[in-house]
Amino acid sequence: MSFRNFKMVSYVVFGRGSFNQLDEILTPHRKGDAPMVFLVDHYFEGKPLLNRIPLRGKDKVVLANVTYEPKTSQVDELARSLKEEFGTISGVIGIGGGSTMDLAKAVSLMMTNPGSSADYQGWDLVQEAGVYKVGIPTLSGTGAEVSRTTVLTGPTRKLGMNSDFTPFDQIVLDPELTKDAPANQRFYTGMDCYIHCIESLEGTYLNEFSKSYGEKALQLCQKVFVEKNHWDNESDDQLMMASYAGGMSIAYSQVGVAHAVSYGLSYLLGTKHGIGNCIVMNHLEEYYPAGVKEFKLMVEKNQIEIPQGICKGLTDEQFETMMNVSLGMKPLWENALGKDWESIMTREKLRALYDRL
């Protein structure tokens, strides 16, 4: 039996105000006058955070449009324009939610690898290390800051560039950056973490490594979304650590049914990942009875509306597209349902599940 030798983030700084150390962190990684490129979620346009970015020389801020999740075409276009403008760059710093961090990871890799990012959707296809990359989350829950994947929607599938070259070289976990997140956005992203934990802890790939991180992340999610009655600074700190621990938990196991099904939704309908997971989780009593019950309690307690009926009126062909994307996520299904998952999750059963969404 061979064990996964998994690549982790090289450097981590955690704490309120740690964003202020960014200049000092980046300085040793500057290569001559090659700029640092800051990919920032377009949500921050005109907001004070932009003025806190420590620009030097030819450094560039690119506002990333993450209305939809990152596409391979968007990654390729960004990498191409940076090569045209600068030739080479010192690094990419992603500041935002999971989509912005995924974009930063992918652009870093495409600065040094030929072809299109769609060529690298899959497991261990990336051949060259990317340029230096830093992840700075402004939402907590996706675990994108620690994962070895960058999830992209390509021409034929939604799949990550899963490789040892994908994780960030540095992450800056500053809970202060999440304080102004809109309540529903914060909830959906937090639920991504909660659902990671349920899927990891109830999966067939479970081991003590995943379990240790998964249990801690779950406990922090429960503190924030079940036990507390108001949001405070401590909630931001706890959710940021839940996201980190949840990401670590799935790094050595896998996610499950909610993620596998929501990938189909986001591929076809452009449904954002956090919301997509919530829409699916709402209907998964058969697979995660206790988790779904608690999830519904959190939805009610936090007064969140989960969209219903998003698959109404779709054609058979559209359902087929979603099912193909979903069933392509083999490790997720195997983790959720075991080796003979294909006899359990038949196309008919998956179609019936999509019909209910």
mmCIF file of C-alpha atoms in Angstrom:
data_model
loop_
_atom_site.group_PDB
_atom_site.id
_atom_site.type_symbol
_atom_site.label_atom_id
_atom_site.label_comp_id
_atom_site.label_asym_id
_atom_site.label_seq_id
_atom_site.Cartn_x
_atom_site.Cartn_y
_atom_site.Cartn_z
ATOM 1 C CA MET A 1 0.000 0.000 0.000
ATOM 2 C CA SER A 2 1.384 3.411 -0.850
ATOM 3 C CA PHE A 3 0.541 6.467 1.242
ATOM 4 C CA ARG A 4 -0.132 9.899 -0.166
ATOM 5 C CA ASN A 5 2.860 12.158 0.236
ATOM 6 C CA PHE A 6 1.009 15.402 0.304
ATOM 7 C CA LYS A 7 2.321 18.903 -0.270
ATOM 8 C CA MET A 8 1.237 21.523 2.231
ATOM 9 C CA VAL A 9 1.427 25.329 2.190
ATOM 10 C CA SER A 10 5.011 26.333 2.979
ATOM 11 C CA TYR A 11 4.339 29.377 5.200
ATOM 12 C CA VAL A 12 1.320 30.471 7.230
ATOM 13 C CA VAL A 13 0.769 33.679 9.177
ATOM 14 C CA PHE A 14 -2.390 34.002 11.298
ATOM 15 C CA GLY A 15 -3.739 36.921 13.288
ATOM 16 C CA ARG A 16 -5.728 40.148 13.216
ATOM 17 C CA GLY A 17 -3.782 42.782 11.317
ATOM 18 C CA SER A 18 -1.336 40.253 9.822
ATOM 19 C CA PHE A 19 -2.170 41.687 6.362
ATOM 20 C CA ASN A 20 0.067 44.609 7.348
ATOM 21 C CA GLN A 21 3.098 42.306 7.151
ATOM 22 C CA LEU A 22 2.545 41.647 3.452
ATOM 23 C CA ASP A 23 5.291 43.975 2.205
ATOM 24 C CA GLU A 24 7.847 42.356 4.497
ATOM 25 C CA ILE A 25 6.686 38.850 3.420
ATOM 26 C CA LEU A 26 6.914 39.636 -0.314
ATOM 27 C CA THR A 27 10.251 41.486 -0.344
ATOM 28 C CA PRO A 28 12.556 38.423 -0.353
ATOM 29 C CA HIS A 29 10.592 36.955 -3.265
ATOM 30 C CA ARG A 30 10.934 39.925 -5.594
ATOM 31 C CA LYS A 31 13.073 39.117 -8.639
ATOM 32 C CA GLY A 32 14.753 42.288 -9.902
ATOM 33 C CA ASP A 33 12.113 44.620 -11.295
ATOM 34 C CA ALA A 34 9.660 41.822 -12.185
ATOM 35 C CA PRO A 35 6.391 42.917 -10.582
ATOM 36 C CA MET A 36 4.127 41.289 -8.050
ATOM 37 C CA VAL A 37 0.581 40.967 -9.436
ATOM 38 C CA PHE A 38 -2.278 41.341 -6.953
ATOM 39 C CA LEU A 39 -5.449 39.579 -8.108
ATOM 40 C CA VAL A 40 -8.211 41.123 -6.014
ATOM 41 C CA ASP A 41 -11.899 40.186 -5.906
ATOM 42 C CA HIS A 42 -13.810 42.926 -7.772
ATOM 43 C CA TYR A 43 -15.999 43.287 -4.662
ATOM 44 C CA PHE A 44 -13.183 45.464 -3.228
ATOM 45 C CA GLU A 45 -13.233 48.017 -6.035
ATOM 46 C CA GLY A 46 -13.318 51.453 -4.383
ATOM 47 C CA LYS A 47 -12.978 49.904 -0.899
ATOM 48 C CA PRO A 48 -10.196 50.821 1.610
ATOM 49 C CA LEU A 49 -8.473 47.425 1.279
ATOM 50 C CA LEU A 50 -7.081 48.379 -2.154
ATOM 51 C CA ASN A 51 -5.146 51.274 -0.600
ATOM 52 C CA ARG A 52 -3.497 48.908 1.880
ATOM 53 C CA ILE A 53 -1.822 46.804 -0.819
ATOM 54 C CA PRO A 54 1.968 47.369 -0.585
ATOM 55 C CA LEU A 55 2.725 48.251 -4.223
ATOM 56 C CA ARG A 56 6.305 48.764 -5.390
ATOM 57 C CA GLY A 57 7.840 49.499 -8.786
ATOM 58 C CA LYS A 58 5.811 47.989 -11.622
ATOM 59 C CA ASP A 59 3.443 46.047 -9.343
ATOM 60 C CA LYS A 60 -0.044 45.674 -10.745
ATOM 61 C CA VAL A 61 -3.494 45.279 -9.185
ATOM 62 C CA VAL A 62 -5.932 43.288 -11.312
ATOM 63 C CA LEU A 63 -9.560 43.313 -10.207
ATOM 64 C CA ALA A 64 -10.785 39.776 -10.803
ATOM 65 C CA ASN A 65 -14.363 39.423 -11.954
ATOM 66 C CA VAL A 66 -15.604 36.470 -9.940
ATOM 67 C CA THR A 67 -19.322 36.917 -10.626
ATOM 68 C CA TYR A 68 -19.004 33.373 -11.966
ATOM 69 C CA GLU A 69 -16.524 30.758 -10.873
ATOM 70 C CA PRO A 70 -13.158 30.813 -12.680
ATOM 71 C CA LYS A 71 -13.056 29.454 -16.212
ATOM 72 C CA THR A 72 -10.015 28.050 -17.993
ATOM 73 C CA SER A 73 -10.497 30.753 -20.664
ATOM 74 C CA GLN A 74 -10.279 33.495 -17.997
ATOM 75 C CA VAL A 75 -7.084 31.982 -16.554
ATOM 76 C CA ASP A 76 -5.472 31.658 -19.992
ATOM 77 C CA GLU A 77 -6.386 35.235 -20.914
ATOM 78 C CA LEU A 78 -4.951 36.629 -17.666
ATOM 79 C CA ALA A 79 -1.709 34.687 -17.972
ATOM 80 C CA ARG A 80 -1.342 35.687 -21.630
ATOM 81 C CA SER A 81 -1.850 39.393 -20.936
ATOM 82 C CA LEU A 82 0.649 39.344 -18.036
ATOM 83 C CA LYS A 83 3.271 37.640 -20.228
ATOM 84 C CA GLU A 84 2.652 40.215 -22.967
ATOM 85 C CA GLU A 85 2.903 43.141 -20.564
ATOM 86 C CA PHE A 86 5.808 42.030 -18.375
ATOM 87 C CA GLY A 87 7.407 38.933 -19.855
ATOM 88 C CA THR A 88 7.930 37.531 -16.402
ATOM 89 C CA ILE A 89 6.546 38.348 -12.953
ATOM 90 C CA SER A 90 7.797 37.764 -9.394
ATOM 91 C CA GLY A 91 4.552 36.387 -8.049
ATOM 92 C CA VAL A 92 0.762 36.350 -7.860
ATOM 93 C CA ILE A 93 -1.150 37.320 -4.711
ATOM 94 C CA GLY A 94 -4.823 36.300 -4.602
ATOM 95 C CA ILE A 95 -6.981 38.418 -2.288
ATOM 96 C CA GLY A 96 -10.647 37.409 -2.015
ATOM 97 C CA GLY A 97 -12.870 34.366 -1.668
ATOM 98 C CA GLY A 98 -12.273 30.874 -3.006
ATOM 99 C CA SER A 99 -12.735 31.846 -6.664
ATOM 100 C CA THR A 100 -10.107 34.602 -6.474
ATOM 101 C CA MET A 101 -7.634 32.311 -4.711
ATOM 102 C CA ASP A 102 -8.263 29.563 -7.284
ATOM 103 C CA LEU A 103 -7.657 32.095 -10.048
ATOM 104 C CA ALA A 104 -4.354 33.174 -8.452
ATOM 105 C CA LYS A 105 -3.141 29.577 -8.150
ATOM 106 C CA ALA A 106 -4.051 28.803 -11.751
ATOM 107 C CA VAL A 107 -2.487 31.979 -13.176
ATOM 108 C CA SER A 108 0.714 31.273 -11.233
ATOM 109 C CA LEU A 109 0.904 27.817 -12.841
ATOM 110 C CA MET A 110 0.107 29.086 -16.335
ATOM 111 C CA MET A 111 2.959 31.617 -16.203
ATOM 112 C CA THR A 112 5.374 28.667 -16.463
ATOM 113 C CA ASN A 113 3.440 25.799 -18.103
ATOM 114 C CA PRO A 114 2.666 25.747 -21.855
ATOM 115 C CA GLY A 115 -0.736 25.425 -23.494
ATOM 116 C CA SER A 116 -4.120 26.033 -21.881
ATOM 117 C CA SER A 117 -5.105 25.520 -18.252
ATOM 118 C CA ALA A 118 -7.739 23.072 -19.607
ATOM 119 C CA ASP A 119 -4.818 20.740 -20.485
ATOM 120 C CA TYR A 120 -4.066 20.395 -16.764
ATOM 121 C CA GLN A 121 -7.550 19.668 -15.416
ATOM 122 C CA GLY A 122 -7.096 16.381 -13.618
ATOM 123 C CA TRP A 123 -4.633 14.758 -11.260
ATOM 124 C CA ASP A 124 -0.862 15.452 -11.369
ATOM 125 C CA LEU A 125 -0.725 16.771 -14.935
ATOM 126 C CA VAL A 126 1.141 20.011 -14.093
ATOM 127 C CA GLN A 127 4.850 19.607 -14.922
ATOM 128 C CA GLU A 128 6.475 22.865 -13.776
ATOM 129 C CA ALA A 129 6.295 24.865 -10.562
ATOM 130 C CA GLY A 130 4.420 28.133 -11.049
ATOM 131 C CA VAL A 131 5.650 31.562 -9.985
ATOM 132 C CA TYR A 132 5.579 32.439 -6.264
ATOM 133 C CA LYS A 133 1.979 32.604 -5.014
ATOM 134 C CA VAL A 134 0.232 33.921 -1.922
ATOM 135 C CA GLY A 135 -3.377 33.351 -0.816
ATOM 136 C CA ILE A 136 -5.183 35.882 1.353
ATOM 137 C CA PRO A 137 -8.797 34.850 2.081
ATOM 138 C CA THR A 138 -11.406 37.551 2.707
ATOM 139 C CA LEU A 139 -14.159 34.935 3.188
ATOM 140 C CA SER A 140 -13.838 31.822 5.326
ATOM 141 C CA GLY A 141 -14.962 28.346 4.444
ATOM 142 C CA THR A 142 -13.765 27.171 1.060
ATOM 143 C CA GLY A 143 -10.439 25.769 2.261
ATOM 144 C CA ALA A 144 -8.944 27.050 -1.044
ATOM 145 C CA GLU A 145 -6.103 28.549 0.982
ATOM 146 C CA VAL A 146 -4.728 25.086 1.801
ATOM 147 C CA SER A 147 -5.894 22.795 -0.997
ATOM 148 C CA ARG A 148 -3.752 21.252 -3.740
ATOM 149 C CA THR A 149 -6.339 22.041 -6.348
ATOM 150 C CA THR A 150 -7.661 25.042 -8.199
ATOM 151 C CA VAL A 151 -11.165 24.321 -9.436
ATOM 152 C CA LEU A 152 -11.857 25.582 -12.956
ATOM 153 C CA THR A 153 -14.735 25.288 -15.400
ATOM 154 C CA GLY A 154 -13.269 24.194 -18.714
ATOM 155 C CA PRO A 155 -14.712 23.608 -22.164
ATOM 156 C CA THR A 156 -15.854 20.074 -21.277
ATOM 157 C CA ARG A 157 -15.772 19.757 -17.498
ATOM 158 C CA LYS A 158 -15.465 21.385 -14.140
ATOM 159 C CA LEU A 159 -12.341 19.964 -12.552
ATOM 160 C CA GLY A 160 -9.315 21.159 -10.636
ATOM 161 C CA MET A 161 -5.657 21.392 -11.553
ATOM 162 C CA ASN A 162 -4.790 18.932 -8.781
ATOM 163 C CA SER A 163 -1.028 18.818 -8.285
ATOM 164 C CA ASP A 164 1.851 19.253 -5.846
ATOM 165 C CA PHE A 165 2.642 22.515 -7.629
ATOM 166 C CA THR A 166 -0.807 23.978 -6.907
ATOM 167 C CA PRO A 167 -0.694 24.857 -3.159
ATOM 168 C CA PHE A 168 0.224 28.389 -2.154
ATOM 169 C CA ASP A 169 3.771 29.156 -1.040
ATOM 170 C CA GLN A 170 2.375 31.469 1.619
ATOM 171 C CA ILE A 171 -1.015 32.216 3.125
ATOM 172 C CA VAL A 172 -1.999 35.205 5.238
ATOM 173 C CA LEU A 173 -4.951 34.451 7.517
ATOM 174 C CA ASP A 174 -6.172 37.799 8.820
ATOM 175 C CA PRO A 175 -9.713 37.452 10.252
ATOM 176 C CA GLU A 176 -10.134 41.244 10.151
ATOM 177 C CA LEU A 177 -10.457 41.007 6.366
ATOM 178 C CA THR A 178 -13.668 38.981 6.653
ATOM 179 C CA LYS A 179 -15.548 41.304 8.979
ATOM 180 C CA ASP A 180 -17.587 43.146 6.332
ATOM 181 C CA ALA A 181 -18.680 40.064 4.380
ATOM 182 C CA PRO A 182 -22.442 40.091 3.656
ATOM 183 C CA ALA A 183 -24.298 37.710 6.023
ATOM 184 C CA ASN A 184 -25.646 35.355 3.349
ATOM 185 C CA GLN A 185 -22.270 35.157 1.570
ATOM 186 C CA ARG A 186 -20.576 34.393 4.885
ATOM 187 C CA PHE A 187 -23.143 31.692 5.606
ATOM 188 C CA TYR A 188 -22.850 29.966 2.210
ATOM 189 C CA THR A 189 -19.052 29.946 2.416
ATOM 190 C CA GLY A 190 -19.123 28.763 6.021
ATOM 191 C CA MET A 191 -21.445 25.949 4.974
ATOM 192 C CA ASP A 192 -18.924 24.876 2.336
ATOM 193 C CA CYS A 193 -16.614 24.183 5.285
ATOM 194 C CA TYR A 194 -19.334 22.482 7.331
ATOM 195 C CA ILE A 195 -20.256 20.235 4.378
ATOM 196 C CA HIS A 196 -16.549 19.411 3.760
ATOM 197 C CA CYS A 197 -16.424 18.155 7.339
ATOM 198 C CA ILE A 198 -19.576 16.033 7.149
ATOM 199 C CA GLU A 199 -18.447 14.472 3.856
ATOM 200 C CA SER A 200 -14.909 13.817 5.082
ATOM 201 C CA LEU A 201 -15.928 12.441 8.503
ATOM 202 C CA GLU A 202 -18.561 10.108 7.041
ATOM 203 C CA GLY A 203 -16.529 8.996 4.031
ATOM 204 C CA THR A 204 -14.852 5.650 3.366
ATOM 205 C CA TYR A 205 -11.451 7.390 2.970
ATOM 206 C CA LEU A 206 -11.489 8.532 6.602
ATOM 207 C CA ASN A 207 -8.261 8.217 8.608
ATOM 208 C CA GLU A 208 -6.942 9.780 11.824
ATOM 209 C CA PHE A 209 -5.249 12.640 9.945
ATOM 210 C CA SER A 210 -8.492 13.771 8.275
ATOM 211 C CA LYS A 211 -10.523 12.987 11.348
ATOM 212 C CA SER A 212 -8.412 15.183 13.658
ATOM 213 C CA TYR A 213 -8.772 18.238 11.432
ATOM 214 C CA GLY A 214 -12.362 17.454 10.385
ATOM 215 C CA GLU A 215 -13.638 17.118 13.952
ATOM 216 C CA LYS A 216 -12.026 20.409 14.984
ATOM 217 C CA ALA A 217 -13.386 22.260 11.941
ATOM 218 C CA LEU A 218 -16.869 20.833 12.554
ATOM 219 C CA GLN A 219 -16.764 21.899 16.192
ATOM 220 C CA LEU A 220 -15.789 25.471 15.192
ATOM 221 C CA CYS A 221 -18.615 25.615 12.598
ATOM 222 C CA GLN A 222 -21.075 24.457 15.264
ATOM 223 C CA LYS A 223 -19.832 27.142 17.682
ATOM 224 C CA VAL A 224 -20.320 29.862 15.079
ATOM 225 C CA PHE A 225 -23.574 28.764 13.420
ATOM 226 C CA VAL A 226 -25.390 26.761 16.118
ATOM 227 C CA GLU A 227 -24.329 27.919 19.583
ATOM 228 C CA LYS A 228 -23.876 31.671 19.087
ATOM 229 C CA ASN A 229 -26.648 34.199 18.763
ATOM 230 C CA HIS A 230 -24.636 37.083 17.350
ATOM 231 C CA TRP A 231 -21.629 37.578 15.103
ATOM 232 C CA ASP A 232 -18.436 38.933 16.690
ATOM 233 C CA ASN A 233 -14.679 39.103 16.113
ATOM 234 C CA GLU A 234 -14.248 35.702 17.717
ATOM 235 C CA SER A 235 -16.669 34.243 15.147
ATOM 236 C CA ASP A 236 -14.461 35.534 12.319
ATOM 237 C CA ASP A 237 -11.358 34.050 13.994
ATOM 238 C CA GLN A 238 -13.090 30.707 14.544
ATOM 239 C CA LEU A 239 -14.505 30.432 11.034
ATOM 240 C CA MET A 240 -11.120 31.263 9.489
ATOM 241 C CA MET A 241 -9.521 28.420 11.447
ATOM 242 C CA ALA A 242 -12.450 26.117 10.606
ATOM 243 C CA SER A 243 -11.804 26.792 6.922
ATOM 244 C CA TYR A 244 -8.097 25.973 7.305
ATOM 245 C CA ALA A 245 -8.747 22.791 9.294
ATOM 246 C CA GLY A 246 -11.573 21.723 6.951
ATOM 247 C CA GLY A 247 -9.253 22.162 3.972
ATOM 248 C CA MET A 248 -6.588 20.078 5.733
ATOM 249 C CA SER A 249 -9.147 17.379 6.517
ATOM 250 C CA ILE A 250 -10.146 16.868 2.883
ATOM 251 C CA ALA A 251 -6.533 17.150 1.707
ATOM 252 C CA TYR A 252 -5.957 13.697 3.124
ATOM 253 C CA SER A 253 -9.400 12.266 2.372
ATOM 254 C CA GLN A 254 -12.089 13.560 -0.009
ATOM 255 C CA VAL A 255 -15.449 15.295 -0.181
ATOM 256 C CA GLY A 256 -18.670 13.486 -1.110
ATOM 257 C CA VAL A 257 -22.182 13.580 -2.535
ATOM 258 C CA ALA A 258 -22.973 17.295 -2.029
ATOM 259 C CA HIS A 259 -19.830 18.404 -3.839
ATOM 260 C CA ALA A 260 -20.165 15.825 -6.625
ATOM 261 C CA VAL A 261 -23.728 16.942 -7.365
ATOM 262 C CA SER A 262 -23.073 20.680 -6.993
ATOM 263 C CA TYR A 263 -20.254 20.511 -9.568
ATOM 264 C CA GLY A 264 -22.928 19.626 -12.141
ATOM 265 C CA LEU A 265 -25.005 22.666 -11.135
ATOM 266 C CA SER A 266 -22.123 25.094 -11.373
ATOM 267 C CA TYR A 267 -20.945 23.677 -14.703
ATOM 268 C CA LEU A 268 -24.353 24.009 -16.362
ATOM 269 C CA LEU A 269 -26.025 26.861 -14.479
ATOM 270 C CA GLY A 270 -23.050 28.805 -13.132
ATOM 271 C CA THR A 271 -24.302 28.270 -9.560
ATOM 272 C CA LYS A 272 -21.732 29.549 -7.062
ATOM 273 C CA HIS A 273 -20.003 26.738 -5.178
ATOM 274 C CA GLY A 274 -21.139 27.615 -1.634
ATOM 275 C CA ILE A 275 -24.771 28.144 -2.632
ATOM 276 C CA GLY A 276 -24.696 25.029 -4.822
ATOM 277 C CA ASN A 277 -23.518 22.894 -1.914
ATOM 278 C CA CYS A 278 -26.328 24.279 0.266
ATOM 279 C CA ILE A 279 -28.981 23.634 -2.410
ATOM 280 C CA VAL A 280 -27.836 20.002 -2.680
ATOM 281 C CA MET A 281 -27.234 19.404 1.053
ATOM 282 C CA ASN A 282 -30.855 20.362 1.696
ATOM 283 C CA HIS A 283 -31.885 17.094 -0.035
ATOM 284 C CA LEU A 284 -29.289 14.591 1.201
ATOM 285 C CA GLU A 285 -31.004 13.065 4.256
ATOM 286 C CA GLU A 286 -30.481 9.620 2.725
ATOM 287 C CA TYR A 287 -26.700 10.008 2.807
ATOM 288 C CA TYR A 288 -25.957 12.345 5.741
ATOM 289 C CA PRO A 289 -29.039 12.218 8.042
ATOM 290 C CA ALA A 290 -27.525 13.892 11.126
ATOM 291 C CA GLY A 291 -25.573 16.449 9.090
ATOM 292 C CA VAL A 292 -28.614 17.470 7.052
ATOM 293 C CA LYS A 293 -30.724 17.838 10.171
ATOM 294 C CA GLU A 294 -28.144 20.154 11.761
ATOM 295 C CA PHE A 295 -27.664 21.996 8.456
ATOM 296 C CA LYS A 296 -31.414 22.755 8.328
ATOM 297 C CA LEU A 297 -31.276 24.004 11.895
ATOM 298 C CA MET A 298 -28.423 26.385 10.985
ATOM 299 C CA VAL A 299 -30.300 27.636 7.906
ATOM 300 C CA GLU A 300 -33.332 28.423 10.055
ATOM 301 C CA LYS A 301 -31.365 29.941 12.924
ATOM 302 C CA ASN A 302 -29.373 32.214 10.624
ATOM 303 C CA GLN A 303 -32.504 33.138 8.610
ATOM 304 C CA ILE A 304 -31.058 32.161 5.243
ATOM 305 C CA GLU A 305 -33.146 31.396 2.149
ATOM 306 C CA ILE A 306 -31.891 28.362 0.239
ATOM 307 C CA PRO A 307 -32.964 28.596 -3.438
ATOM 308 C CA GLN A 308 -35.476 25.941 -4.545
ATOM 309 C CA GLY A 309 -36.509 24.617 -7.934
ATOM 310 C CA ILE A 310 -33.387 25.672 -9.811
ATOM 311 C CA CYS A 311 -33.574 22.657 -12.159
ATOM 312 C CA LYS A 312 -37.195 23.289 -13.186
ATOM 313 C CA GLY A 313 -37.682 23.450 -16.930
ATOM 314 C CA LEU A 314 -34.287 22.022 -17.880
ATOM 315 C CA THR A 315 -34.150 19.759 -20.934
ATOM 316 C CA ASP A 316 -33.154 16.098 -20.805
ATOM 317 C CA GLU A 317 -29.961 17.070 -22.587
ATOM 318 C CA GLN A 318 -29.123 19.601 -19.871
ATOM 319 C CA PHE A 319 -29.741 17.007 -17.159
ATOM 320 C CA GLU A 320 -27.424 14.621 -19.042
ATOM 321 C CA THR A 321 -24.687 17.297 -19.089
ATOM 322 C CA MET A 322 -24.966 17.827 -15.324
ATOM 323 C CA MET A 323 -24.969 14.096 -14.634
ATOM 324 C CA ASN A 324 -21.882 13.545 -16.809
ATOM 325 C CA VAL A 325 -19.958 16.251 -14.942
ATOM 326 C CA SER A 326 -21.099 14.885 -11.587
ATOM 327 C CA LEU A 327 -20.402 11.208 -12.312
ATOM 328 C CA GLY A 328 -16.954 12.191 -13.579
ATOM 329 C CA MET A 329 -15.979 13.013 -9.963
ATOM 330 C CA LYS A 330 -15.084 9.379 -9.209
ATOM 331 C CA PRO A 331 -12.978 9.849 -6.038
ATOM 332 C CA LEU A 332 -15.805 11.872 -4.455
ATOM 333 C CA TRP A 333 -18.391 9.173 -5.111
ATOM 334 C CA GLU A 334 -16.062 6.425 -3.947
ATOM 335 C CA ASN A 335 -15.354 8.289 -0.715
ATOM 336 C CA ALA A 336 -19.080 8.800 -0.143
ATOM 337 C CA LEU A 337 -20.473 5.427 -1.141
ATOM 338 C CA GLY A 338 -17.568 2.961 -1.340
ATOM 339 C CA LYS A 339 -15.972 0.986 -4.167
ATOM 340 C CA ASP A 340 -19.245 -0.150 -5.740
ATOM 341 C CA TRP A 341 -20.674 3.376 -5.813
ATOM 342 C CA GLU A 342 -21.747 3.015 -9.448
ATOM 343 C CA SER A 343 -24.318 0.395 -8.546
ATOM 344 C CA ILE A 344 -25.666 2.688 -5.785
ATOM 345 C CA MET A 345 -25.675 6.059 -7.571
ATOM 346 C CA THR A 346 -27.259 5.044 -10.871
ATOM 347 C CA ARG A 347 -28.064 7.648 -13.520
ATOM 348 C CA GLU A 348 -31.781 7.242 -12.687
ATOM 349 C CA LYS A 349 -31.130 7.955 -9.026
ATOM 350 C CA LEU A 350 -28.954 10.969 -9.769
ATOM 351 C CA ARG A 351 -31.544 12.308 -12.215
ATOM 352 C CA ALA A 352 -34.229 12.023 -9.529
ATOM 353 C CA LEU A 353 -31.982 13.965 -7.137
ATOM 354 C CA TYR A 354 -31.389 16.762 -9.673
ATOM 355 C CA ASP A 355 -35.150 16.880 -10.344
ATOM 356 C CA ARG A 356 -35.736 17.676 -6.655
ATOM 357 C CA LEU A 357 -33.332 20.624 -6.647
#
